[in-house]
């Protein structure tokens, strides 16, 4: 029973939003956020930019973050975010704007904080 309790994520979110490039073209960006374990709040975990990122990878990385935090007794649960883009295709300013927009989408769903 214990293994089953820690195996899956507590919550996952998929988002998509339009992004306007510096040249005026528009691209739909997909993003994911997983909160593996909320037994210790808040959840902790970074964000990954990759053209191959998917929800399963983000869920797995969130689970690993839970284990890392528990191993060293850091008082956080595990989480992870991912945005499906190739960061090499974007300027630093565009990456910042995508990151900000992704964060806004997470905040709209109460998926980020404090």
CSV table of N, CA, C and O in Angstrom, one decimal:
chain,number,residue,atom,x,y,z
A,1,UNK,N,0.8,-1.2,0.0
A,1,UNK,CA,0.0,0.0,0.0
A,1,UNK,C,0.9,1.3,0.0
A,1,UNK,O,0.5,2.2,-0.6
A,2,UNK,N,2.0,1.3,0.7
A,2,UNK,CA,2.8,2.4,0.8
A,2,UNK,C,3.4,2.8,-0.6
A,2,UNK,O,3.5,4.0,-0.9
A,3,UNK,N,3.8,1.8,-1.3
A,3,UNK,CA,4.4,2.0,-2.6
A,3,UNK,C,3.3,2.7,-3.5
A,3,UNK,O,3.6,3.6,-4.3
A,4,UNK,N,2.1,2.2,-3.5
A,4,UNK,CA,1.1,2.7,-4.3
A,4,UNK,C,0.8,4.2,-3.9
A,4,UNK,O,0.5,5.0,-4.8
A,5,UNK,N,0.9,4.5,-2.7
A,5,UNK,CA,0.7,5.9,-2.2
A,5,UNK,C,1.7,6.9,-2.8
A,5,UNK,O,1.4,8.0,-3.1
A,6,UNK,N,3.0,6.4,-2.9
A,6,UNK,CA,4.0,7.4,-3.4
A,6,UNK,C,4.3,7.2,-4.9
A,6,UNK,O,5.1,8.0,-5.4
A,7,UNK,N,3.6,6.3,-5.5
A,7,UNK,CA,3.9,6.1,-6.9
A,7,UNK,C,3.5,7.2,-7.9
A,7,UNK,O,4.3,7.7,-8.7
A,8,UNK,N,2.3,7.6,-7.8
A,8,UNK,CA,1.7,8.6,-8.7
A,8,UNK,C,1.8,10.0,-8.2
A,8,UNK,O,2.0,10.3,-7.0
A,9,UNK,N,1.5,11.0,-9.0
A,9,UNK,CA,1.5,12.4,-8.7
A,9,UNK,C,0.2,12.8,-8.1
A,9,UNK,O,-0.9,12.2,-8.4
A,10,UNK,N,0.2,13.7,-7.1
A,10,UNK,CA,-1.0,14.2,-6.5
A,10,UNK,C,-1.8,15.0,-7.5
A,10,UNK,O,-3.1,15.0,-7.5
A,11,UNK,N,-1.2,15.8,-8.3
A,11,UNK,CA,-1.9,16.7,-9.2
A,11,UNK,C,-1.0,17.0,-10.4
A,11,UNK,O,0.2,17.1,-10.3
A,12,UNK,N,-1.6,17.1,-11.6
A,12,UNK,CA,-0.9,17.5,-12.8
A,12,UNK,C,-1.8,18.5,-13.5
A,12,UNK,O,-3.0,18.6,-13.4
A,13,UNK,N,-1.1,19.4,-14.3
A,13,UNK,CA,-1.8,20.4,-15.0
A,13,UNK,C,-1.1,20.5,-16.4
A,13,UNK,O,0.1,20.5,-16.5
A,14,UNK,N,-1.9,20.6,-17.4
A,14,UNK,CA,-1.5,20.9,-18.8
A,14,UNK,C,-2.0,22.3,-19.2
A,14,UNK,O,-3.2,22.6,-18.9
A,15,UNK,N,-1.1,23.1,-19.8
A,15,UNK,CA,-1.6,24.4,-20.2
A,15,UNK,C,-1.1,24.6,-21.7
A,15,UNK,O,-0.1,23.9,-22.1
A,16,UNK,N,-1.7,25.5,-22.4
A,16,UNK,CA,-1.3,25.9,-23.7
A,16,UNK,C,-1.6,27.4,-23.8
A,16,UNK,O,-2.7,27.8,-23.3
A,17,UNK,N,-0.8,28.1,-24.5
A,17,UNK,CA,-1.0,29.6,-24.6
A,17,UNK,C,-0.3,30.1,-25.9
A,17,UNK,O,0.7,29.5,-26.3
A,18,UNK,N,-0.9,31.1,-26.5
A,18,UNK,CA,-0.2,31.7,-27.7
A,18,UNK,C,1.0,32.5,-27.3
A,18,UNK,O,1.0,33.2,-26.3
A,19,UNK,N,2.0,32.4,-28.1
A,19,UNK,CA,3.2,33.3,-27.9
A,19,UNK,C,3.6,34.0,-29.1
A,19,UNK,O,3.7,33.4,-30.2
A,20,UNK,N,3.7,35.3,-29.0
A,20,UNK,CA,4.1,36.1,-30.2
A,20,UNK,C,5.6,36.3,-30.3
A,20,UNK,O,6.2,36.9,-29.3
A,21,UNK,N,6.2,35.8,-31.3
A,21,UNK,CA,7.7,36.0,-31.5
A,21,UNK,C,8.0,37.4,-31.9
A,21,UNK,O,7.1,38.2,-32.3
A,22,UNK,N,9.3,37.7,-31.7
A,22,UNK,CA,9.7,39.1,-32.1
A,22,UNK,C,9.5,39.4,-33.5
A,22,UNK,O,9.2,40.6,-33.8
A,23,UNK,N,9.4,38.4,-34.4
A,23,UNK,CA,9.1,38.7,-35.8
A,23,UNK,C,7.6,38.8,-36.1
A,23,UNK,O,7.2,39.0,-37.3
A,24,UNK,N,6.8,38.7,-35.1
A,24,UNK,CA,5.3,38.8,-35.3
A,24,UNK,C,4.6,37.5,-35.4
A,24,UNK,O,3.4,37.5,-35.4
A,25,UNK,N,5.3,36.4,-35.7
A,25,UNK,CA,4.6,35.1,-35.8
A,25,UNK,C,4.1,34.6,-34.5
A,25,UNK,O,4.7,35.0,-33.4
A,26,UNK,N,3.1,33.8,-34.5
A,26,UNK,CA,2.5,33.3,-33.3
A,26,UNK,C,2.6,31.8,-33.2
A,26,UNK,O,2.4,31.1,-34.2
A,27,UNK,N,3.0,31.3,-32.1
A,27,UNK,CA,3.2,29.9,-31.8
A,27,UNK,C,2.4,29.5,-30.6
A,27,UNK,O,2.4,30.2,-29.6
A,28,UNK,N,1.7,28.3,-30.6
A,28,UNK,CA,1.1,27.8,-29.4
A,28,UNK,C,2.1,27.0,-28.6
A,28,UNK,O,2.7,26.1,-29.1
A,29,UNK,N,2.3,27.4,-27.4
A,29,UNK,CA,3.3,26.8,-26.5
A,29,UNK,C,2.5,25.9,-25.5
A,29,UNK,O,1.5,26.3,-24.9
A,30,UNK,N,3.0,24.7,-25.3
A,30,UNK,CA,2.4,23.7,-24.4
A,30,UNK,C,3.3,23.6,-23.1
A,30,UNK,O,4.6,23.6,-23.3
A,31,UNK,N,2.7,23.5,-22.0
A,31,UNK,CA,3.5,23.4,-20.8
A,31,UNK,C,2.8,22.4,-19.8
A,31,UNK,O,1.6,22.1,-19.9
A,32,UNK,N,3.6,21.9,-18.9
A,32,UNK,CA,3.1,20.9,-17.9
A,32,UNK,C,3.6,21.2,-16.5
A,32,UNK,O,4.7,21.7,-16.4
A,33,UNK,N,2.8,20.9,-15.5
A,33,UNK,CA,3.3,21.0,-14.1
A,33,UNK,C,2.8,19.8,-13.3
A,33,UNK,O,1.6,19.5,-13.5
A,34,UNK,N,3.6,19.2,-12.6
A,34,UNK,CA,3.3,18.1,-11.8
A,34,UNK,C,3.7,18.3,-10.3
A,34,UNK,O,4.7,18.9,-10.1
A,35,UNK,N,2.7,18.0,-9.4
A,35,UNK,CA,3.0,18.1,-8.0
A,35,UNK,C,2.9,16.6,-7.5
A,35,UNK,O,1.8,16.1,-7.4
A,36,UNK,N,4.1,16.1,-7.2
A,36,UNK,CA,4.1,14.6,-6.9
A,36,UNK,C,3.6,14.4,-5.5
A,36,UNK,O,2.7,13.6,-5.2
A,37,UNK,N,4.1,15.1,-4.5
A,37,UNK,CA,3.8,14.9,-3.1
A,37,UNK,C,3.6,16.2,-2.4
A,37,UNK,O,4.5,17.0,-2.3
A,38,UNK,N,2.3,16.3,-1.9
A,38,UNK,CA,2.0,17.6,-1.2
A,38,UNK,C,1.9,17.3,0.3
A,38,UNK,O,1.3,18.1,1.0
A,39,UNK,N,2.5,16.2,0.8
A,39,UNK,CA,2.5,16.0,2.2
A,39,UNK,C,3.3,17.0,3.0
A,39,UNK,O,3.1,17.3,4.2
A,40,UNK,N,4.3,17.6,2.3
A,40,UNK,CA,5.0,18.8,2.8
A,40,UNK,C,4.9,19.9,1.8
A,40,UNK,O,5.2,19.8,0.7
A,41,UNK,N,4.4,21.0,2.3
A,41,UNK,CA,4.1,22.1,1.4
A,41,UNK,C,5.1,23.3,1.7
A,41,UNK,O,5.5,23.4,2.9
A,42,UNK,N,5.5,24.1,0.8
A,42,UNK,CA,5.1,24.0,-0.6
A,42,UNK,C,5.9,22.9,-1.3
A,42,UNK,O,6.8,22.3,-0.8
A,43,UNK,N,5.5,22.7,-2.6
A,43,UNK,CA,6.3,21.7,-3.4
A,43,UNK,C,7.4,22.5,-4.1
A,43,UNK,O,7.3,23.7,-4.3
A,44,UNK,N,8.5,21.8,-4.3
A,44,UNK,CA,9.7,22.4,-4.8
A,44,UNK,C,10.1,21.6,-6.1
A,44,UNK,O,10.0,20.4,-6.2
A,45,UNK,N,10.5,22.4,-7.1
A,45,UNK,CA,11.0,21.8,-8.3
A,45,UNK,C,11.2,22.9,-9.4
A,45,UNK,O,10.5,23.9,-9.4
A,46,UNK,N,12.1,22.6,-10.3
A,46,UNK,CA,12.4,23.6,-11.3
A,46,UNK,C,11.5,23.5,-12.5
A,46,UNK,O,10.5,22.8,-12.5
A,47,UNK,N,12.0,24.2,-13.6
A,47,UNK,CA,11.3,24.2,-14.9
A,47,UNK,C,12.2,23.7,-16.0
A,47,UNK,O,13.4,24.1,-16.0
A,48,UNK,N,11.7,22.9,-16.9
A,48,UNK,CA,12.5,22.3,-18.0
A,48,UNK,C,12.0,22.9,-19.3
A,48,UNK,O,10.8,22.8,-19.5
A,49,UNK,N,12.9,23.4,-20.1
A,49,UNK,CA,12.6,23.8,-21.5
A,49,UNK,C,13.2,22.7,-22.4
A,49,UNK,O,14.4,22.5,-22.4
A,50,UNK,N,12.4,22.1,-23.2
A,50,UNK,CA,12.9,21.1,-24.2
A,50,UNK,C,11.8,20.8,-25.2
A,50,UNK,O,10.6,20.8,-24.9
A,51,UNK,N,12.2,20.6,-26.4
A,51,UNK,CA,11.3,20.2,-27.5
A,51,UNK,C,10.7,18.9,-27.3
A,51,UNK,O,9.7,18.5,-28.0
A,52,UNK,N,11.2,18.0,-26.5
A,52,UNK,CA,10.7,16.7,-26.3
A,52,UNK,C,10.0,16.5,-24.9
A,52,UNK,O,9.6,15.4,-24.7
A,53,UNK,N,9.9,17.5,-24.1
A,53,UNK,CA,9.3,17.3,-22.8
A,53,UNK,C,7.9,16.9,-23.0
A,53,UNK,O,7.2,17.3,-23.9
A,54,UNK,N,7.4,16.0,-22.1
A,54,UNK,CA,6.0,15.6,-22.0
A,54,UNK,C,5.6,15.4,-20.6
A,54,UNK,O,6.4,15.5,-19.7
A,55,UNK,N,4.3,15.2,-20.4
A,55,UNK,CA,3.8,15.1,-19.1
A,55,UNK,C,4.4,13.9,-18.3
A,55,UNK,O,4.7,14.1,-17.1
A,56,UNK,N,4.6,12.8,-18.9
A,56,UNK,CA,5.2,11.6,-18.2
A,56,UNK,C,6.6,11.9,-17.7
A,56,UNK,O,6.9,11.6,-16.5
A,57,UNK,N,7.4,12.6,-18.4
A,57,UNK,CA,8.7,13.0,-18.0
A,57,UNK,C,8.6,14.0,-16.8
A,57,UNK,O,9.3,13.8,-15.8
A,58,UNK,N,7.7,14.9,-16.9
A,58,UNK,CA,7.5,15.9,-15.8
A,58,UNK,C,7.0,15.2,-14.5
A,58,UNK,O,7.5,15.5,-13.4
A,59,UNK,N,6.1,14.3,-14.6
A,59,UNK,CA,5.7,13.5,-13.5
A,59,UNK,C,6.8,12.7,-12.8
A,59,UNK,O,7.0,12.7,-11.6
A,60,UNK,N,7.6,12.1,-13.7
A,60,UNK,CA,8.8,11.3,-13.2
A,60,UNK,C,9.8,12.2,-12.4
A,60,UNK,O,10.3,11.9,-11.3
A,61,UNK,N,10.1,13.4,-13.0
A,61,UNK,CA,11.0,14.3,-12.4
A,61,UNK,C,10.4,14.9,-11.1
A,61,UNK,O,11.2,15.1,-10.1
A,62,UNK,N,9.1,15.1,-11.0
A,62,UNK,CA,8.5,15.6,-9.8
A,62,UNK,C,8.6,14.5,-8.7
A,62,UNK,O,8.9,14.8,-7.5
A,63,UNK,N,8.5,13.2,-9.1
A,63,UNK,CA,8.6,12.1,-8.1
A,63,UNK,C,10.1,12.1,-7.6
A,63,UNK,O,10.3,11.9,-6.4
A,64,UNK,N,11.0,12.2,-8.5
A,64,UNK,CA,12.4,12.2,-8.1
A,64,UNK,C,12.7,13.4,-7.1
A,64,UNK,O,13.5,13.3,-6.2
A,65,UNK,N,12.1,14.5,-7.3
A,65,UNK,CA,12.3,15.7,-6.4
A,65,UNK,C,11.7,15.4,-5.1
A,65,UNK,O,12.3,15.8,-4.0
A,66,UNK,N,10.6,14.7,-5.0
A,66,UNK,CA,10.1,14.3,-3.7
A,66,UNK,C,11.0,13.4,-2.9
A,66,UNK,O,11.3,13.6,-1.7
A,67,UNK,N,11.6,12.5,-3.6
A,67,UNK,CA,12.6,11.6,-3.0
A,67,UNK,C,13.8,12.3,-2.6
A,67,UNK,O,14.4,12.1,-1.5
A,68,UNK,N,14.3,13.2,-3.4
A,68,UNK,CA,15.5,14.0,-3.1
A,68,UNK,C,15.3,14.8,-1.8
A,68,UNK,O,16.1,14.9,-0.9
A,69,UNK,N,14.1,15.5,-1.7
A,69,UNK,CA,13.8,16.3,-0.6
A,69,UNK,C,13.7,15.5,0.7
A,69,UNK,O,14.2,15.8,1.7
A,70,UNK,N,13.0,14.3,0.6
A,70,UNK,CA,12.8,13.4,1.7
A,70,UNK,C,14.2,12.9,2.2
A,70,UNK,O,14.4,12.7,3.4
A,71,UNK,N,15.0,12.5,1.2
A,71,UNK,CA,16.3,11.9,1.6
A,71,UNK,C,17.2,12.9,2.4
A,71,UNK,O,17.9,12.4,3.4
A,72,UNK,N,17.2,14.1,2.1
A,72,UNK,CA,18.0,15.1,2.9
A,72,UNK,C,17.2,15.9,3.9
A,72,UNK,O,17.7,16.9,4.5
A,73,UNK,N,15.9,15.5,4.1
A,73,UNK,CA,15.0,16.1,5.1
A,73,UNK,C,14.8,17.6,4.9
A,73,UNK,O,14.8,18.4,5.8
A,74,UNK,N,14.6,17.9,3.6
A,74,UNK,CA,14.2,19.3,3.2
A,74,UNK,C,12.7,19.3,3.3
A,74,UNK,O,12.0,18.5,2.8
A,75,UNK,N,12.1,20.3,4.0
A,75,UNK,CA,10.7,20.3,4.2
A,75,UNK,C,9.8,20.8,3.0
A,75,UNK,O,9.1,21.8,3.1
A,76,UNK,N,10.0,20.2,1.9
A,76,UNK,CA,9.2,20.5,0.7
A,76,UNK,C,8.7,19.2,0.1
A,76,UNK,O,9.4,18.1,0.2
A,77,UNK,N,7.6,19.3,-0.6
A,77,UNK,CA,7.2,18.2,-1.5
A,77,UNK,C,7.8,18.3,-2.8
A,77,UNK,O,8.5,19.3,-3.1
A,78,UNK,N,7.6,17.4,-3.7
A,78,UNK,CA,8.3,17.4,-5.0
A,78,UNK,C,7.4,17.9,-6.1
A,78,UNK,O,6.2,17.6,-6.2
A,79,UNK,N,7.9,18.8,-7.0
A,79,UNK,CA,7.2,19.3,-8.1
A,79,UNK,C,8.1,19.5,-9.3
A,79,UNK,O,9.3,19.5,-9.1
A,80,UNK,N,7.6,19.7,-10.5
A,80,UNK,CA,8.4,20.0,-11.7
A,80,UNK,C,7.5,20.6,-12.7
A,80,UNK,O,6.3,20.2,-12.8
A,81,UNK,N,8.1,21.5,-13.5
A,81,UNK,CA,7.4,22.1,-14.6
A,81,UNK,C,8.2,21.9,-15.9
A,81,UNK,O,9.4,21.7,-15.9
A,82,UNK,N,7.5,21.9,-17.0
A,82,UNK,CA,8.1,21.8,-18.3
A,82,UNK,C,7.4,22.5,-19.4
A,82,UNK,O,6.2,22.6,-19.4
A,83,UNK,N,8.2,23.1,-20.3
A,83,UNK,CA,7.6,23.8,-21.4
A,83,UNK,C,8.2,23.2,-22.7
A,83,UNK,O,9.4,23.0,-22.8
A,84,UNK,N,7.3,22.8,-23.6
A,84,UNK,CA,7.7,22.1,-24.8
A,84,UNK,C,8.1,23.1,-25.9
A,84,UNK,O,7.3,23.5,-26.8
A,85,UNK,N,9.4,23.5,-25.8
A,85,UNK,CA,10.0,24.4,-26.8
A,85,UNK,C,11.4,24.0,-26.9
A,85,UNK,O,12.0,23.5,-26.0
A,86,UNK,N,12.1,24.4,-28.1
A,86,UNK,CA,13.5,24.3,-28.2
A,86,UNK,C,14.1,25.6,-27.8
A,86,UNK,O,13.9,26.6,-28.5
A,87,UNK,N,14.7,25.7,-26.6
A,87,UNK,CA,15.2,27.0,-26.2
A,87,UNK,C,16.2,27.7,-27.1
A,87,UNK,O,16.3,28.9,-27.1
A,88,UNK,N,16.9,26.9,-28.0
A,88,UNK,CA,17.8,27.5,-28.9
A,88,UNK,C,17.1,28.3,-30.0
A,88,UNK,O,17.7,29.1,-30.7
A,89,UNK,N,15.8,28.1,-30.1
A,89,UNK,CA,15.0,28.9,-31.2
A,89,UNK,C,14.5,30.2,-30.7
A,89,UNK,O,13.8,30.9,-31.4
A,90,UNK,N,14.8,30.6,-29.4
A,90,UNK,CA,14.3,31.8,-28.8
A,90,UNK,C,15.4,32.6,-28.2
A,90,UNK,O,16.4,32.1,-27.8
A,91,UNK,N,15.2,33.9,-28.3
A,91,UNK,CA,16.1,34.9,-27.6
A,91,UNK,C,15.9,34.8,-26.1
A,91,UNK,O,15.0,34.2,-25.6
A,92,UNK,N,16.9,35.3,-25.4
A,92,UNK,CA,16.8,35.4,-24.0
A,92,UNK,C,15.5,36.1,-23.5
A,92,UNK,O,14.9,35.6,-22.6
A,93,UNK,N,15.2,37.2,-24.1
A,93,UNK,CA,14.0,38.0,-23.8
A,93,UNK,C,12.7,37.1,-24.1
A,93,UNK,O,11.8,37.1,-23.3
A,94,UNK,N,12.7,36.4,-25.2
A,94,UNK,CA,11.5,35.6,-25.5
A,94,UNK,C,11.4,34.4,-24.5
A,94,UNK,O,10.3,34.1,-24.0
A,95,UNK,N,12.5,33.8,-24.1
A,95,UNK,CA,12.5,32.8,-23.0
A,95,UNK,C,11.9,33.3,-21.7
A,95,UNK,O,11.1,32.7,-21.0
A,96,UNK,N,12.4,34.5,-21.4
A,96,UNK,CA,11.8,35.2,-20.2
A,96,UNK,C,10.3,35.4,-20.3
A,96,UNK,O,9.6,35.1,-19.3
A,97,UNK,N,9.9,35.9,-21.4
A,97,UNK,CA,8.4,36.1,-21.6
A,97,UNK,C,7.6,34.8,-21.6
A,97,UNK,O,6.5,34.8,-21.0
A,98,UNK,N,8.2,33.7,-22.1
A,98,UNK,CA,7.5,32.4,-22.1
A,98,UNK,C,7.4,31.9,-20.6
A,98,UNK,O,6.4,31.5,-20.2
A,99,UNK,N,8.5,32.1,-19.9
A,99,UNK,CA,8.6,31.7,-18.5
A,99,UNK,C,7.5,32.5,-17.7
A,99,UNK,O,6.8,31.9,-16.9
A,100,UNK,N,7.5,33.7,-17.9
A,100,UNK,CA,6.5,34.6,-17.2
A,100,UNK,C,5.1,34.2,-17.5
A,100,UNK,O,4.2,34.0,-16.7
A,101,UNK,N,4.8,33.9,-18.8
A,101,UNK,CA,3.4,33.5,-19.2
A,101,UNK,C,3.1,32.2,-18.6
A,101,UNK,O,2.0,31.9,-18.2
A,102,UNK,N,4.0,31.2,-18.7
A,102,UNK,CA,3.8,29.9,-18.1
A,102,UNK,C,3.5,30.0,-16.6
A,102,UNK,O,2.5,29.4,-16.1
A,103,UNK,N,4.2,30.9,-15.9
A,103,UNK,CA,4.0,31.1,-14.5
A,103,UNK,C,2.6,31.7,-14.2
A,103,UNK,O,1.9,31.3,-13.3
A,104,UNK,N,2.1,32.6,-15.1
A,104,UNK,CA,0.8,33.2,-15.0
A,104,UNK,C,-0.3,32.1,-15.1
A,104,UNK,O,-1.2,32.0,-14.4
A,105,UNK,N,-0.1,31.2,-16.1
A,105,UNK,CA,-1.0,30.1,-16.3
A,105,UNK,C,-1.1,29.2,-15.1
A,105,UNK,O,-2.2,28.8,-14.7
A,106,UNK,N,0.1,28.9,-14.5
A,106,UNK,CA,0.1,28.1,-13.3
A,106,UNK,C,-0.6,28.9,-12.1
A,106,UNK,O,-1.4,28.2,-11.4
A,107,UNK,N,-0.4,30.1,-12.0
A,107,UNK,CA,-1.0,30.9,-10.9
A,107,UNK,C,-2.6,31.0,-11.1
A,107,UNK,O,-3.3,30.9,-10.1
A,108,UNK,N,-3.0,31.0,-12.3
A,108,UNK,CA,-4.5,31.1,-12.5
A,108,UNK,C,-5.2,29.8,-12.0
A,108,UNK,O,-6.3,29.9,-11.6
A,109,UNK,N,-4.5,28.7,-11.9
A,109,UNK,CA,-5.0,27.4,-11.5
A,109,UNK,C,-4.5,27.1,-10.0
A,109,UNK,O,-4.7,26.0,-9.6
A,110,UNK,N,-4.0,28.1,-9.3
A,110,UNK,CA,-3.4,27.9,-8.0
A,110,UNK,C,-2.4,26.8,-8.0
A,110,UNK,O,-2.4,26.0,-7.0
A,111,UNK,N,-1.6,26.7,-9.0
A,111,UNK,CA,-0.6,25.6,-9.1
A,111,UNK,C,0.8,26.1,-8.8
A,111,UNK,O,1.8,25.4,-9.0
A,112,UNK,N,0.9,27.3,-8.2
A,112,UNK,CA,2.2,27.8,-7.8
A,112,UNK,C,2.0,28.7,-6.6
A,112,UNK,O,1.0,29.3,-6.4
A,113,UNK,N,3.0,28.7,-5.8
A,113,UNK,CA,3.0,29.5,-4.6
A,113,UNK,C,3.9,28.9,-3.5
A,113,UNK,O,4.3,27.8,-3.7
A,114,UNK,N,4.1,29.5,-2.4
A,114,UNK,CA,3.7,30.9,-2.1
A,114,UNK,C,4.6,31.9,-2.8
A,114,UNK,O,5.6,31.7,-3.2
